[in-house]
mmCIF file of C-alpha atoms in Angstrom:
data_model
loop_
_atom_site.group_PDB
_atom_site.id
_atom_site.type_symbol
_atom_site.label_atom_id
_atom_site.label_comp_id
_atom_site.label_asym_id
_atom_site.label_seq_id
_atom_site.Cartn_x
_atom_site.Cartn_y
_atom_site.Cartn_z
ATOM 1 C CA MET A 224 104.222 91.004 104.499
ATOM 2 C CA SER A 225 104.323 89.452 101.060
ATOM 3 C CA ALA A 226 104.620 91.627 97.801
ATOM 4 C CA PRO A 227 101.410 92.519 96.177
ATOM 5 C CA LYS A 228 100.466 90.181 93.261
ATOM 6 C CA ILE A 229 100.367 91.737 89.760
ATOM 7 C CA VAL A 230 96.969 91.546 88.357
ATOM 8 C CA THR A 231 96.586 90.477 84.684
ATOM 9 C CA ALA A 232 94.818 93.010 82.733
ATOM 10 C CA GLY A 233 92.442 92.265 79.863
ATOM 11 C CA ALA A 234 92.890 94.217 76.713
ATOM 12 C CA LYS A 235 90.113 96.873 76.148
ATOM 13 C CA ALA A 236 89.679 98.985 72.972
ATOM 14 C CA CYS A 237 89.384 102.773 73.257
ATOM 15 C CA THR A 238 86.362 103.578 71.375
ATOM 16 C CA PRO A 239 85.634 107.532 71.151
ATOM 17 C CA ALA A 240 82.036 108.380 71.511
ATOM 18 C CA VAL A 241 79.716 111.242 72.037
ATOM 19 C CA LEU A 242 79.236 111.987 75.873
ATOM 20 C CA PRO A 243 75.592 111.558 76.984
ATOM 21 C CA GLY A 244 73.955 114.667 78.567
ATOM 22 C CA GLY A 245 72.848 112.496 81.635
ATOM 23 C CA ALA A 246 74.818 109.340 81.933
ATOM 24 C CA ARG A 247 73.396 107.082 84.563
ATOM 25 C CA SER A 248 75.093 104.492 86.702
ATOM 26 C CA ILE A 249 74.891 102.849 90.152
ATOM 27 C CA MET A 250 76.454 104.878 92.841
ATOM 28 C CA GLY A 251 79.095 103.031 94.902
ATOM 29 C CA GLN A 252 79.855 103.728 98.518
ATOM 30 C CA ARG A 253 82.556 106.434 98.679
ATOM 31 C CA ARG A 254 85.433 106.485 101.244
ATOM 32 C CA GLU A 255 86.911 109.865 101.967
ATOM 33 C CA PRO A 256 90.767 109.893 102.266
ATOM 34 C CA PRO A 257 92.581 112.162 104.478
ATOM 35 C CA ASP A 258 93.102 115.533 102.898
ATOM 36 C CA SER A 259 96.996 115.013 103.314
ATOM 37 C CA LEU A 260 96.933 112.274 100.642
ATOM 38 C CA GLU A 261 96.320 114.853 97.842
ATOM 39 C CA PHE A 262 93.929 112.684 96.047
ATOM 40 C CA PHE A 263 93.430 114.355 92.664
ATOM 41 C CA PRO A 264 92.206 111.691 90.108
ATOM 42 C CA THR A 265 93.808 111.848 86.544
ATOM 43 C CA PRO A 266 91.279 112.071 83.701
ATOM 44 C CA PRO A 267 91.503 108.710 81.943
ATOM 45 C CA TRP A 268 91.954 110.372 78.587
ATOM 46 C CA ALA A 269 95.146 112.084 79.738
ATOM 47 C CA THR A 270 96.810 108.688 80.586
ATOM 48 C CA ARG A 271 95.731 107.248 77.243
ATOM 49 C CA ALA A 272 97.085 110.193 75.317
ATOM 50 C CA PHE A 273 100.426 109.726 77.198
ATOM 51 C CA CYS A 274 100.707 106.065 76.760
ATOM 52 C CA THR A 275 99.967 106.325 73.092
ATOM 53 C CA LEU A 276 103.051 108.573 72.822
ATOM 54 C CA LEU A 277 105.157 106.007 74.719
ATOM 55 C CA GLN A 278 103.982 103.319 72.372
ATOM 56 C CA GLU A 279 104.584 105.349 69.174
ATOM 57 C CA ARG A 280 108.141 105.880 70.459
ATOM 58 C CA HIS A 281 108.527 102.171 71.160
ATOM 59 C CA LEU A 282 108.985 102.644 74.789
ATOM 60 C CA ALA A 283 105.936 100.751 76.000
ATOM 61 C CA ASN A 284 104.253 97.534 74.864
ATOM 62 C CA ARG A 285 101.841 94.867 75.844
ATOM 63 C CA TYR A 286 104.752 92.409 77.052
ATOM 64 C CA GLN A 287 105.582 94.804 79.821
ATOM 65 C CA HIS A 288 104.424 95.239 83.384
ATOM 66 C CA ALA A 289 103.471 98.542 84.863
ATOM 67 C CA TRP A 290 102.883 99.734 88.403
ATOM 68 C CA ASP A 291 100.814 102.719 89.637
ATOM 69 C CA PRO A 292 101.735 103.003 93.414
ATOM 70 C CA ALA A 293 99.383 106.007 93.876
ATOM 71 C CA CYS A 294 96.462 104.477 92.264
ATOM 72 C CA GLY A 295 93.564 106.210 94.049
ATOM 73 C CA GLN A 296 90.322 104.766 92.584
ATOM 74 C CA GLY A 297 92.015 103.524 89.424
ATOM 75 C CA HIS A 298 91.540 106.547 87.093
ATOM 76 C CA MET A 299 95.014 105.868 85.799
ATOM 77 C CA SER A 300 95.576 102.180 86.383
ATOM 78 C CA GLY A 301 92.504 101.348 84.380
ATOM 79 C CA PRO A 302 93.616 102.940 81.109
ATOM 80 C CA LEU A 303 97.107 101.576 81.729
ATOM 81 C CA GLN A 304 95.674 98.054 81.109
ATOM 82 C CA ASP A 305 95.041 99.134 77.583
ATOM 83 C CA TYR A 306 98.790 99.542 76.990
ATOM 84 C CA PHE A 307 100.663 97.101 79.217
ATOM 85 C CA GLY A 308 100.176 93.362 79.559
ATOM 86 C CA GLU A 309 99.904 93.445 83.402
ATOM 87 C CA VAL A 310 99.214 96.324 85.741
ATOM 88 C CA LEU A 311 99.578 96.479 89.413
ATOM 89 C CA ALA A 312 97.684 99.225 91.366
ATOM 90 C CA THR A 313 98.463 100.047 94.960
ATOM 91 C CA ASP A 314 97.986 102.985 97.346
ATOM 92 C CA VAL A 315 98.813 103.949 100.876
ATOM 93 C CA PHE A 316 94.964 104.343 101.455
ATOM 94 C CA ALA A 317 92.131 101.972 100.346
ATOM 95 C CA HIS A 318 90.053 104.402 98.320
ATOM 96 C CA GLY A 319 88.013 101.675 96.816
ATOM 97 C CA GLY A 320 86.774 101.790 93.228
ATOM 98 C CA VAL A 321 84.028 104.194 91.754
ATOM 99 C CA ARG A 322 81.745 101.540 90.497
ATOM 100 C CA GLU A 323 83.589 98.379 91.729
ATOM 101 C CA PRO A 324 84.868 97.442 95.201
ATOM 102 C CA HIS A 325 88.567 97.941 94.110
ATOM 103 C CA PRO A 326 90.544 99.947 91.454
ATOM 104 C CA PRO A 327 91.555 98.072 88.349
ATOM 105 C CA GLY A 328 94.634 95.945 88.958
ATOM 106 C CA TRP A 329 94.244 96.362 92.720
ATOM 107 C CA GLY A 330 97.245 94.745 94.670
ATOM 108 C CA GLY A 331 96.354 96.011 98.225
ATOM 109 C CA VAL A 332 97.312 98.844 100.535
ATOM 110 C CA ARG A 333 100.978 99.627 100.356
ATOM 111 C CA ASP A 334 103.161 102.582 101.327
ATOM 112 C CA PHE A 335 105.358 102.873 98.295
ATOM 113 C CA LEU A 336 108.056 104.700 100.170
ATOM 114 C CA ASP A 337 108.486 102.089 102.949
ATOM 115 C CA ASP A 338 111.752 100.398 102.111
ATOM 116 C CA ALA A 339 111.015 97.507 104.529
ATOM 117 C CA LEU A 340 108.405 96.076 102.088
ATOM 118 C CA PRO A 341 109.609 93.703 99.517
ATOM 119 C CA ALA A 342 109.432 94.989 95.868
ATOM 120 C CA PRO A 343 107.080 93.414 93.464
ATOM 121 C CA TYR A 344 108.896 91.238 90.889
ATOM 122 C CA GLY A 345 109.177 92.165 87.338
ATOM 123 C CA ILE A 346 108.061 95.807 87.114
ATOM 124 C CA ASP A 347 109.025 97.345 83.814
ATOM 125 C CA TRP A 348 107.357 100.728 84.207
ATOM 126 C CA LEU A 349 106.389 102.893 87.106
ATOM 127 C CA VAL A 350 103.684 105.194 85.975
ATOM 128 C CA THR A 351 101.819 107.417 88.404
ATOM 129 C CA ASN A 352 100.344 110.714 89.492
ATOM 130 C CA PRO A 353 102.127 111.076 92.862
ATOM 131 C CA PRO A 354 101.461 113.428 95.692
ATOM 132 C CA PHE A 355 103.263 116.614 95.014
ATOM 133 C CA ASN A 356 105.474 116.883 98.057
ATOM 134 C CA PRO A 357 107.023 113.314 98.027
ATOM 135 C CA ALA A 358 107.153 113.047 94.219
ATOM 136 C CA ALA A 359 110.902 113.373 94.158
ATOM 137 C CA GLN A 360 111.023 110.375 96.488
ATOM 138 C CA PHE A 361 108.699 108.415 94.316
ATOM 139 C CA VAL A 362 110.987 109.099 91.305
ATOM 140 C CA LEU A 363 114.163 108.116 93.133
ATOM 141 C CA HIS A 364 112.564 104.888 94.456
ATOM 142 C CA GLY A 365 110.951 104.098 91.206
ATOM 143 C CA LEU A 366 114.329 104.341 89.438
ATOM 144 C CA GLU A 367 115.609 101.647 91.781
ATOM 145 C CA LEU A 368 112.820 99.319 91.037
ATOM 146 C CA ALA A 369 111.625 99.658 87.601
ATOM 147 C CA ARG A 370 113.572 97.810 84.723
ATOM 148 C CA VAL A 371 112.639 100.166 81.826
ATOM 149 C CA GLY A 372 111.537 103.560 83.076
ATOM 150 C CA VAL A 373 109.616 105.806 85.415
ATOM 151 C CA ALA A 374 106.944 108.365 84.459
ATOM 152 C CA VAL A 375 105.307 110.781 86.791
ATOM 153 C CA LEU A 376 102.450 113.257 86.164
ATOM 154 C CA VAL A 377 103.117 116.505 87.943
ATOM 155 C CA ARG A 378 102.255 120.117 87.999
ATOM 156 C CA THR A 379 104.587 121.937 85.649
ATOM 157 C CA GLN A 380 105.939 123.945 88.471
ATOM 158 C CA TRP A 381 107.473 120.790 90.026
ATOM 159 C CA LEU A 382 110.164 121.189 87.364
ATOM 160 C CA ALA A 383 111.336 124.359 89.349
ATOM 161 C CA THR A 384 113.118 124.846 92.659
ATOM 162 C CA GLU A 385 116.828 124.342 93.595
ATOM 163 C CA ASP A 386 116.286 121.628 96.098
ATOM 164 C CA ARG A 387 114.440 119.416 93.598
ATOM 165 C CA TYR A 388 117.128 120.113 90.975
ATOM 166 C CA LEU A 389 119.946 119.095 93.338
ATOM 167 C CA GLU A 390 117.845 116.143 94.660
ATOM 168 C CA VAL A 391 116.682 114.661 91.359
ATOM 169 C CA PHE A 392 117.614 116.365 88.087
ATOM 170 C CA ALA A 393 121.299 117.101 88.638
ATOM 171 C CA HIS A 394 122.015 113.327 89.099
ATOM 172 C CA HIS A 395 119.122 111.776 87.198
ATOM 173 C CA PRO A 396 118.202 114.023 84.278
ATOM 174 C CA PRO A 397 114.857 112.920 82.618
ATOM 175 C CA THR A 398 114.701 111.528 79.119
ATOM 176 C CA LEU A 399 111.475 113.050 78.167
ATOM 177 C CA ILE A 400 109.297 115.958 79.276
ATOM 178 C CA VAL A 401 105.772 115.702 77.854
ATOM 179 C CA GLN A 402 103.648 118.899 78.015
ATOM 180 C CA TYR A 403 99.874 118.818 77.394
ATOM 181 C CA ALA A 404 98.867 121.702 75.083
ATOM 182 C CA GLU A 405 95.419 121.576 76.463
ATOM 183 C CA ARG A 406 94.668 121.734 80.119
ATOM 184 C CA VAL A 407 94.093 118.653 82.196
ATOM 185 C CA PRO A 408 91.521 119.415 84.909
ATOM 186 C CA MET A 409 91.948 117.664 88.256
ATOM 187 C CA HIS A 410 89.666 118.062 91.252
ATOM 188 C CA ARG A 411 90.302 116.903 94.792
ATOM 189 C CA GLY A 412 88.513 113.545 95.562
ATOM 190 C CA ARG A 413 86.740 112.986 92.182
ATOM 191 C CA TRP A 414 87.020 113.119 88.385
ATOM 192 C CA VAL A 415 84.777 115.875 86.865
ATOM 193 C CA PRO A 416 84.718 115.112 83.122
ATOM 194 C CA GLY A 417 83.464 118.615 82.218
ATOM 195 C CA GLY A 418 85.629 120.350 84.749
ATOM 196 C CA SER A 419 88.147 123.161 84.060
ATOM 197 C CA THR A 420 91.551 124.284 85.573
ATOM 198 C CA ALA A 421 94.104 126.940 85.498
ATOM 199 C CA THR A 422 96.861 124.529 86.423
ATOM 200 C CA ASP A 423 99.213 122.974 83.876
ATOM 201 C CA TYR A 424 100.583 119.333 84.145
ATOM 202 C CA VAL A 425 103.456 117.694 82.459
ATOM 203 C CA TRP A 426 104.861 114.144 82.286
ATOM 204 C CA VAL A 427 108.397 113.720 83.373
ATOM 205 C CA VAL A 428 109.927 110.514 82.005
ATOM 206 C CA TRP A 429 113.092 108.625 82.867
ATOM 207 C CA VAL A 430 114.251 105.718 80.374
ATOM 208 C CA LYS A 431 116.943 103.886 82.203
ATOM 209 C CA GLU A 432 118.508 102.452 78.991
ATOM 210 C CA ARG A 433 118.442 105.436 76.745
ATOM 211 C CA ALA A 434 120.483 103.822 73.798
ATOM 212 C CA THR A 435 117.854 100.978 73.523
ATOM 213 C CA ALA A 436 115.120 103.631 73.372
ATOM 214 C CA GLY A 437 116.550 105.691 70.579
ATOM 215 C CA PHE A 438 118.002 108.406 72.649
ATOM 216 C CA HIS A 439 121.596 109.629 72.807
ATOM 217 C CA ALA A 440 123.628 109.635 75.913
ATOM 218 C CA ALA A 441 123.322 113.426 76.144
ATOM 219 C CA ARG A 442 122.006 114.662 79.512
ATOM 220 C CA ASP A 443 119.560 117.106 77.955
ATOM 221 C CA PRO A 444 116.003 115.830 77.847
ATOM 222 C CA ALA A 445 113.722 115.853 74.867
ATOM 223 C CA PHE A 446 110.664 118.229 75.186
ATOM 224 C CA VAL A 447 107.561 117.034 73.462
ATOM 225 C CA TRP A 448 104.105 118.522 73.260
ATOM 226 C CA LEU A 449 100.861 116.590 73.278
ATOM 227 C CA PRO A 450 98.859 118.748 70.755
ATOM 228 C CA PRO A 451 95.350 119.901 71.468
ATOM 229 C CA GLY A 452 92.610 117.444 70.735
ATOM 230 C CA GLN A 453 93.594 114.593 73.223
ATOM 231 C CA LYS A 454 90.426 114.777 75.177
ATOM 232 C CA ARG A 455 88.444 114.690 72.043
ATOM 233 C CA ARG A 456 90.366 111.745 70.782
ATOM 234 C CA PHE A 457 90.629 109.513 73.946
ATOM 235 C CA LEU A 458 87.732 110.329 76.224
ATOM 236 C CA THR A 459 84.995 107.518 76.082
ATOM 237 C CA VAL A 460 81.441 106.825 77.258
ATOM 238 C CA GLU A 461 82.904 103.889 79.143
ATOM 239 C CA ASP A 462 85.065 106.303 81.078
ATOM 240 C CA ILE A 463 81.979 108.033 82.373
ATOM 241 C CA ARG A 464 80.330 104.805 83.345
ATOM 242 C CA ARG A 465 83.360 103.575 85.094
ATOM 243 C CA TYR A 466 85.188 106.437 86.654
ATOM 244 C CA ALA A 467 82.711 109.455 87.100
ATOM 245 C CA TRP A 468 80.469 109.772 90.199
ATOM 246 C CA GLU A 469 76.745 109.959 89.424
ATOM 247 C CA ALA A 470 76.541 113.385 91.056
ATOM 248 C CA GLU A 471 78.902 114.738 88.316
ATOM 249 C CA THR A 472 77.067 113.338 85.280
ATOM 250 C CA PRO A 473 74.850 116.501 84.637
ATOM 251 C CA LEU A 474 78.100 118.424 84.391
ATOM 252 C CA PHE A 475 79.409 116.627 81.254
ATOM 253 C CA ASP A 476 80.152 118.880 78.323
ATOM 254 C CA PRO A 477 79.179 117.355 74.855
ATOM 255 C CA VAL A 478 82.178 116.167 73.161
ATOM 256 C CA GLU A 479 82.259 114.850 69.612
ATOM 257 C CA PRO A 480 85.009 112.428 68.529
ATOM 258 C CA ASP A 481 87.022 113.410 65.484
ATOM 259 C CA GLY A 482 85.093 112.932 62.185
ATOM 260 C CA GLU A 483 81.605 113.037 63.908
ATOM 261 C CA ALA A 484 81.124 116.609 64.879
ATOM 262 C CA SER A 485 77.949 118.002 63.468
#
């Protein structure tokens, strides 16, 4: 089996806008993945908030290639195209897109943890929301493949447990831990723009060459908060049209962008 081809991404501007009360779009055919795949789509605004932080710290740029190996329906790979020159999206299951046949950057079905498959060439960043249980294996394999760094979005509780510490953190301490101050709602099988959650999520980031990224060689990671207001800043009407299912549109909460609140 040949390596998936990296798909060139077109740059798209992120334009905040007021969410419509009843956004309408054409319903695609939905494929239900097995429950064991833990398909919880990432709100697009959450990915943009994180990638903006990477750019501000000169860790990510439009000359780099990124790979999301657990792309689902493209809720993360689509926003990644705004920040990286090329984006590859793969998954162990063909979820399909929400409005389109395939997720943005789709490179085909692929088991990321299958060592027998040849690695795609030229991957700078591995950025993904992995399944909870094999997330440690995603990190370790990603560190073998990515040239610049690995970033995983996980539940905050993933930072705990002795086994995970011994398997990952003791030998591969992260460079950055990025905590959302506001909640990032995730729901099984779909993105609900007006949803809520009691679960906290955090980005854990490994930069392989710390010195070139402005970090000291110390093993202690930097802890950074993404302050409140990220959803207001980065959620767009285009997200609703592209990533939300029609059945969810009446649930949207009105969100005013900065500077336009009544």
